[in-house]
CSV table of C-alpha atoms and ligand atoms in Angstrom, one decimal:
chain,number,residue,atom,x,y,z
A,26,MET,CA,11.4,-3.5,-31.1
A,27,SER,CA,13.0,-0.3,-32.3
A,28,GLU,CA,16.6,0.5,-31.7
A,29,CYS,CA,17.2,1.6,-28.1
A,30,THR,CA,18.0,5.3,-27.7
A,31,HIS,CA,18.3,5.0,-23.9
A,32,ASP,CA,15.7,7.9,-23.6
A,33,CYS,CA,13.0,6.1,-21.6
A,34,SER,CA,10.8,9.3,-21.3
A,35,SER,CA,9.7,9.2,-25.0
A,36,CYS,CA,9.8,5.4,-25.5
A,37,LYS,CA,6.8,3.1,-25.5
A,38,GLU,CA,8.7,-0.2,-25.3
A,39,ASP,CA,8.1,-2.4,-22.2
A,40,CYS,CA,11.6,-3.6,-21.5
A,41,ASN,CA,13.6,-4.5,-18.4
A,42,GLN,CA,16.0,-1.7,-19.1
A,43,ARG,CA,13.2,0.8,-18.8
A,44,ASN,CA,12.2,-0.4,-15.4
A,45,LYS,CA,15.8,-0.7,-14.1
A,46,SER,CA,17.0,2.6,-15.5
A,47,LEU,CA,14.5,4.8,-13.5
A,48,LEU,CA,15.0,3.1,-10.2
A,49,GLU,CA,16.2,5.4,-7.3
A,50,LYS,CA,18.8,4.3,-4.8
A,51,PRO,CA,17.5,4.2,-1.2
A,52,HIS,CA,19.3,6.3,1.5
A,53,SER,CA,22.6,4.8,2.5
A,54,GLY,CA,21.1,4.3,6.0
A,55,SER,CA,18.3,2.1,4.7
A,56,LYS,CA,18.4,-1.7,4.2
A,57,ILE,CA,15.1,-3.0,3.2
A,58,LYS,CA,14.8,-6.6,2.3
A,59,ARG,CA,11.3,-6.6,0.7
A,60,VAL,CA,8.9,-4.0,-0.6
A,61,ILE,CA,5.2,-4.6,-1.1
A,62,GLY,CA,2.9,-2.0,-2.7
A,63,VAL,CA,-0.8,-1.8,-1.7
A,64,VAL,CA,-2.9,-0.4,-4.6
A,65,SER,CA,-6.5,0.4,-5.4
A,66,GLY,CA,-8.4,1.7,-8.4
A,67,LYS,CA,-9.8,4.6,-6.4
A,68,GLY,CA,-9.8,6.2,-3.0
A,69,GLY,CA,-12.0,5.0,-0.1
A,70,VAL,CA,-12.0,1.3,-0.7
A,71,GLY,CA,-9.7,0.6,2.4
A,72,LYS,CA,-6.3,0.6,0.9
A,73,SER,CA,-4.7,2.4,3.9
A,74,MET,CA,-6.6,0.2,6.3
A,75,VAL,CA,-5.2,-3.0,4.5
A,76,THR,CA,-1.7,-1.5,4.4
A,77,SER,CA,-2.0,-0.8,8.2
A,78,LEU,CA,-3.4,-4.3,8.9
A,79,LEU,CA,-0.6,-6.0,6.8
A,80,ALA,CA,2.0,-4.0,8.8
A,81,VAL,CA,0.4,-5.1,12.1
A,82,THR,CA,0.3,-8.7,10.9
A,83,ALA,CA,4.0,-8.5,10.0
A,84,MET,CA,5.0,-7.1,13.4
A,85,LYS,CA,2.8,-9.8,15.1
A,86,LYS,CA,4.9,-12.3,13.2
A,87,GLY,CA,8.2,-10.7,14.3
A,88,PHE,CA,9.2,-8.8,11.1
A,89,SER,CA,10.8,-5.4,11.5
A,90,THR,CA,8.4,-3.3,9.5
A,91,ALA,CA,8.2,0.0,7.7
A,92,ILE,CA,5.3,1.9,6.1
A,93,LEU,CA,5.9,4.4,3.4
A,94,ASP,CA,2.6,6.5,3.0
A,95,ALA,CA,2.7,7.4,-0.7
A,96,ASP,CA,-1.0,8.4,-0.6
A,97,ILE,CA,0.2,12.1,-0.5
A,98,THR,CA,-3.2,13.7,-1.0
A,99,GLY,CA,-5.1,11.5,1.5
A,100,PRO,CA,-2.5,10.3,4.0
A,101,SER,CA,-4.3,8.2,6.7
A,102,ILE,CA,-1.5,6.0,8.1
A,103,PRO,CA,-0.4,8.3,10.9
A,104,ARG,CA,-4.0,8.6,12.1
A,105,ALA,CA,-4.6,4.8,12.2
A,106,PHE,CA,-1.4,4.4,14.3
A,107,GLY,CA,-2.1,7.4,16.5
A,108,LEU,CA,1.2,9.1,15.5
A,109,LYS,CA,1.4,12.7,16.8
A,110,ASP,CA,5.1,13.4,16.6
A,111,HIS,CA,6.7,15.2,13.7
A,112,ALA,CA,9.4,13.4,11.6
A,113,MET,CA,12.8,14.9,12.3
A,114,ALA,CA,15.0,16.1,9.5
A,115,THR,CA,18.8,16.5,9.8
A,116,GLU,CA,21.6,17.1,7.3
A,117,GLU,CA,21.9,13.3,6.9
A,118,GLY,CA,18.2,12.7,6.0
A,119,ILE,CA,14.7,12.4,7.5
A,120,TYR,CA,14.1,10.0,10.4
A,121,PRO,CA,10.7,8.1,10.3
A,122,VAL,CA,8.4,8.2,13.3
A,123,GLU,CA,8.0,4.9,15.2
A,124,SER,CA,4.6,3.4,16.0
A,125,ALA,CA,3.9,1.9,19.4
A,126,TRP,CA,4.8,-1.6,18.2
A,127,GLY,CA,7.9,-0.3,16.4
A,128,ALA,CA,6.9,0.2,12.7
A,129,ALA,CA,8.9,3.0,11.0
A,130,VAL,CA,6.4,5.3,9.3
A,131,MET,CA,6.9,8.2,6.9
A,132,SER,CA,4.0,10.2,5.7
A,133,LEU,CA,3.5,13.8,4.5
A,134,ASN,CA,1.3,14.4,7.5
A,135,LEU,CA,4.4,13.8,9.7
A,136,LEU,CA,6.1,16.7,8.1
A,137,MET,CA,3.2,19.2,7.8
A,138,GLU,CA,2.6,21.9,10.4
A,139,ASN,CA,-1.1,21.3,10.3
A,140,ASP,CA,-2.3,17.9,9.2
A,141,THR,CA,-5.7,19.2,8.0
A,142,ASP,CA,-4.0,21.5,5.4
A,143,PRO,CA,-4.9,20.3,1.9
A,144,VAL,CA,-2.1,19.2,-0.5
A,145,VAL,CA,-2.7,21.0,-3.8
A,146,TRP,CA,0.3,19.7,-5.7
A,147,ARG,CA,0.4,18.6,-9.3
A,148,GLY,CA,1.3,15.0,-10.1
A,149,PRO,CA,5.0,15.4,-10.7
A,150,VAL,CA,5.5,17.1,-7.4
A,151,ILE,CA,3.5,14.4,-5.6
A,152,ALA,CA,5.6,11.7,-7.3
A,153,GLY,CA,8.8,13.6,-6.3
A,154,ALA,CA,7.8,13.7,-2.7
A,155,VAL,CA,7.2,9.9,-2.7
A,156,LYS,CA,10.6,9.4,-4.3
A,157,GLN,CA,12.2,11.5,-1.5
A,158,PHE,CA,10.5,9.3,1.1
A,159,TRP,CA,12.6,6.5,-0.5
A,160,THR,CA,15.8,8.3,-1.2
A,161,ASP,CA,16.0,10.7,1.8
A,162,VAL,CA,14.5,8.8,4.7
A,163,ILE,CA,16.8,6.8,6.9
A,164,TRP,CA,14.7,3.7,7.3
A,165,GLY,CA,17.4,1.5,9.0
A,166,GLU,CA,17.3,-2.2,8.6
A,167,ARG,CA,13.8,-3.5,7.8
A,168,ASP,CA,12.5,-7.0,6.9
A,169,ILE,CA,9.6,-5.6,5.1
A,170,MET,CA,8.2,-2.2,3.8
A,171,PHE,CA,4.6,-1.7,2.8
A,172,ILE,CA,3.8,1.2,0.5
A,173,ASP,CA,0.4,2.7,0.7
A,174,MET,CA,0.3,3.7,-3.0
A,175,PRO,CA,-1.5,6.8,-4.4
A,176,PRO,CA,-4.9,5.6,-5.6
A,177,GLY,CA,-5.6,4.9,-9.2
A,178,THR,CA,-3.5,3.7,-12.1
A,179,GLY,CA,-2.4,7.0,-13.5
A,180,ASP,CA,0.8,8.9,-13.8
A,181,VAL,CA,1.6,9.2,-10.1
A,182,PRO,CA,1.5,5.5,-9.2
A,183,LEU,CA,3.3,4.6,-12.4
A,184,THR,CA,6.2,7.0,-11.5
A,185,VAL,CA,6.4,5.5,-8.0
A,186,PHE,CA,6.6,2.0,-9.4
A,187,GLN,CA,9.3,3.1,-11.8
A,188,SER,CA,11.4,4.7,-9.0
A,189,ILE,CA,11.1,2.3,-6.1
A,190,PRO,CA,12.0,-1.4,-6.5
A,191,VAL,CA,8.6,-2.9,-5.5
A,192,ASP,CA,8.8,-6.8,-5.2
A,193,GLY,CA,5.0,-7.3,-5.5
A,194,ILE,CA,1.7,-5.6,-5.1
A,195,VAL,CA,-1.6,-6.4,-3.3
A,196,ILE,CA,-4.7,-5.0,-4.9
A,197,VAL,CA,-7.5,-3.8,-2.7
A,198,THR,CA,-11.0,-3.5,-4.0
A,199,SER,CA,-14.6,-3.1,-3.0
A,200,PRO,CA,-17.2,-5.6,-4.1
A,201,GLN,CA,-18.6,-3.1,-6.7
A,202,GLU,CA,-15.2,-2.5,-8.3
A,203,LEU,CA,-14.7,-6.2,-8.9
A,204,VAL,CA,-17.5,-6.2,-11.5
A,205,GLY,CA,-15.9,-3.2,-13.4
A,206,MET,CA,-12.6,-2.9,-15.1
A,207,ILE,CA,-10.7,-1.3,-12.3
A,208,VAL,CA,-9.0,-4.5,-11.1
A,209,GLU,CA,-7.9,-5.2,-14.8
A,210,LYS,CA,-6.3,-1.8,-15.0
A,211,ALA,CA,-4.3,-2.4,-11.8
A,212,VAL,CA,-3.2,-5.8,-13.1
A,213,ASN,CA,-2.2,-4.3,-16.4
A,214,MET,CA,-0.2,-1.6,-14.7
A,215,ALA,CA,1.7,-4.2,-12.6
A,216,ARG,CA,2.3,-6.3,-15.8
A,217,LEU,CA,3.7,-3.2,-17.6
A,218,MET,CA,6.2,-2.8,-14.7
A,219,ASN,CA,7.0,-6.5,-14.4
A,220,ILE,CA,5.7,-6.5,-10.9
A,221,PRO,CA,3.9,-9.7,-9.6
A,222,VAL,CA,0.4,-9.3,-8.2
A,223,LEU,CA,0.6,-11.2,-5.0
A,224,GLY,CA,-2.9,-11.0,-3.7
A,225,LEU,CA,-6.4,-9.5,-4.2
A,226,VAL,CA,-8.3,-8.3,-1.2
A,227,GLU,CA,-12.0,-7.7,-1.4
A,228,ASN,CA,-12.7,-5.3,1.4
A,229,MET,CA,-16.2,-4.7,2.9
A,230,SER,CA,-17.2,-8.0,1.3
A,231,TYR,CA,-19.8,-8.9,3.9
A,232,THR,CA,-20.9,-8.1,7.4
A,233,VAL,CA,-21.5,-10.5,10.3
A,234,CYS,CA,-24.9,-10.5,12.0
A,235,PRO,CA,-24.3,-9.5,15.6
A,236,HIS,CA,-27.2,-11.7,16.7
A,237,CYS,CA,-26.7,-15.0,14.9
A,238,GLY,CA,-23.1,-14.7,13.5
A,239,GLU,CA,-24.3,-15.3,9.9
A,240,LYS,CA,-22.2,-13.7,7.1
A,241,LEU,CA,-24.4,-11.3,5.2
A,242,HIS,CA,-23.2,-10.5,1.7
A,243,ILE,CA,-25.0,-7.2,1.4
A,244,PHE,CA,-23.5,-6.4,-2.0
A,245,GLY,CA,-24.5,-9.7,-3.4
A,246,LYS,CA,-22.4,-12.8,-4.3
A,247,SER,CA,-18.7,-12.2,-4.2
A,248,HIS,CA,-16.8,-12.2,-7.6
A,249,VAL,CA,-13.3,-12.2,-6.0
A,250,ASP,CA,-12.3,-15.8,-6.8
A,251,GLU,CA,-13.6,-15.6,-10.4
A,252,ILE,CA,-11.7,-12.3,-11.0
A,253,ALA,CA,-8.5,-13.7,-9.4
A,254,LYS,CA,-8.8,-16.8,-11.6
A,255,LYS,CA,-9.2,-14.7,-14.7
A,256,TYR,CA,-6.0,-12.7,-14.0
A,257,GLY,CA,-4.0,-15.6,-12.5
A,258,ILE,CA,-3.8,-14.1,-9.0
A,259,ALA,CA,-3.1,-16.9,-6.6
A,260,ASN,CA,-4.2,-15.4,-3.3
A,261,THR,CA,-7.5,-13.8,-2.3
A,262,VAL,CA,-9.1,-12.5,0.9
A,263,GLN,CA,-12.5,-11.3,1.8
A,264,LEU,CA,-12.7,-8.8,4.6
A,265,PRO,CA,-15.9,-7.9,6.6
A,266,ILE,CA,-17.3,-4.4,7.3
A,267,ASP,CA,-16.6,-4.0,10.9
A,268,SER,CA,-17.5,-0.9,12.8
A,269,ASN,CA,-14.9,-1.8,15.5
A,270,LEU,CA,-12.2,-1.5,12.9
A,271,THR,CA,-13.4,1.9,11.7
A,272,GLN,CA,-13.3,3.0,15.4
A,273,ALA,CA,-9.8,1.5,15.9
A,274,CYS,CA,-8.5,3.5,12.8
A,275,ASP,CA,-10.2,6.6,14.0
A,276,ASP,CA,-8.8,6.3,17.5
A,277,GLY,CA,-5.2,5.5,16.3
A,278,MET,CA,-5.5,2.0,17.8
A,279,ILE,CA,-5.0,-0.2,14.8
A,280,GLU,CA,-2.2,-2.1,16.6
A,281,HIS,CA,-4.7,-3.1,19.3
A,282,PHE,CA,-7.4,-4.3,16.8
A,283,GLU,CA,-7.5,-8.1,17.2
A,284,CYS,CA,-8.0,-10.1,14.0
A,285,ASP,CA,-6.3,-12.8,12.0
A,286,TRP,CA,-7.8,-11.7,8.7
A,287,LEU,CA,-4.6,-11.2,6.8
A,288,ASP,CA,-2.5,-13.9,8.5
A,289,ASP,CA,-2.8,-16.5,5.8
A,290,LEU,CA,-2.3,-13.9,3.0
A,291,PHE,CA,0.8,-12.7,4.7
A,292,ASP,CA,2.3,-16.2,5.0
A,293,LYS,CA,1.6,-16.9,1.4
A,294,ILE,CA,3.0,-13.6,0.0
A,295,VAL,CA,6.1,-13.4,2.3
A,296,ARG,CA,8.0,-16.6,2.1
B,306,ADP,P1,-8.4,4.4,1.1
B,306,ADP,O1,-7.0,4.2,1.6
B,306,ADP,O2,-8.7,3.3,0.1
B,306,ADP,O3,-8.8,5.7,0.7
B,306,ADP,P2,-9.2,3.9,3.9
B,306,ADP,O4,-8.3,2.7,4.2
B,306,ADP,O5,-8.7,5.2,4.4
B,306,ADP,O6,-9.4,4.0,2.3
B,306,ADP,O7,-10.6,3.6,4.4
B,306,ADP,C1,-11.7,4.6,4.3
B,306,ADP,C2,-12.5,4.5,5.6
B,306,ADP,O8,-13.2,3.3,5.6
B,306,ADP,C3,-11.7,4.6,6.9
B,306,ADP,O9,-12.4,5.4,7.8
B,306,ADP,C4,-11.6,3.2,7.3
B,306,ADP,O10,-11.4,3.1,8.7
B,306,ADP,C5,-12.9,2.6,6.8
B,306,ADP,N1,-12.8,1.2,6.5
B,306,ADP,C6,-12.0,0.6,5.6
B,306,ADP,N2,-12.3,-0.7,5.5
B,306,ADP,C7,-13.2,-1.0,6.5
B,306,ADP,C8,-13.9,-2.2,7.0
B,306,ADP,N3,-13.6,-3.4,6.4
B,306,ADP,N4,-14.7,-2.1,7.9
B,306,ADP,C9,-15.0,-0.9,8.5
B,306,ADP,N5,-14.5,0.2,8.1
B,306,ADP,C10,-13.5,0.2,7.1
């Protein structure tokens, strides 16, 4: 290792100092016990849905819960929870919006005049906005925060990981992604940041026949366990394609969608 110049921006070494030095302090009105990031290799695989369901599972189990929507260019958390109010900003900071069951939510959509306006920001601006959701939002006391990370393994998620003390990540994939290198990239990004990979979720893994109840693996045999073994990920879950879930997300009723799909995973990753 070369001699440390304390200039992390131009250094390629992977050291603890690097990770610690860039961490931002949360707002003085925030006390968050545990932070879990939800990541995916690309958009559209169900990362926001899994973030939402994990938060609903946490609330069902009595945890005071927060959701930081860091998917700035495709924010879908407010919609899934049916949030219509705007977040309120004062001189002290920004107050998150509460969901029906009491999750504190912050998302760019809660600050925009019109939530259909596109966000045409460059990477550093996006990363800066996410950092502000950590430093300027008054989260209060929370047992657990889930971060719906920006998709991919590029500059923006990396900056977010460097600035927020994430305790662990859950990777969400589609069956097709599992056979490519996307999971490996997410695992490598977590390793670079010294962040444990707590679980691997294969979303849209199968569908259940409405007539006979048989599980139909429409994309072929699942590779989730084999990939998890390869990368030493202890916990895996396979989620079905379920049109009632799509409907619940579209209607802002995710808290009323009844399922126990993530209960076991939650118990294993939050001890
Ligand atoms: P991402 O955050 O990865 O971009 P989303 O979570 O927004 O993806 O999901 C994309 C769309 O797919 C949403 O309309 C969501 O409701 C739907 N969806 C995700 N997972 C499932 C599933 N298992 N069954 C049915 N619809 C799903």
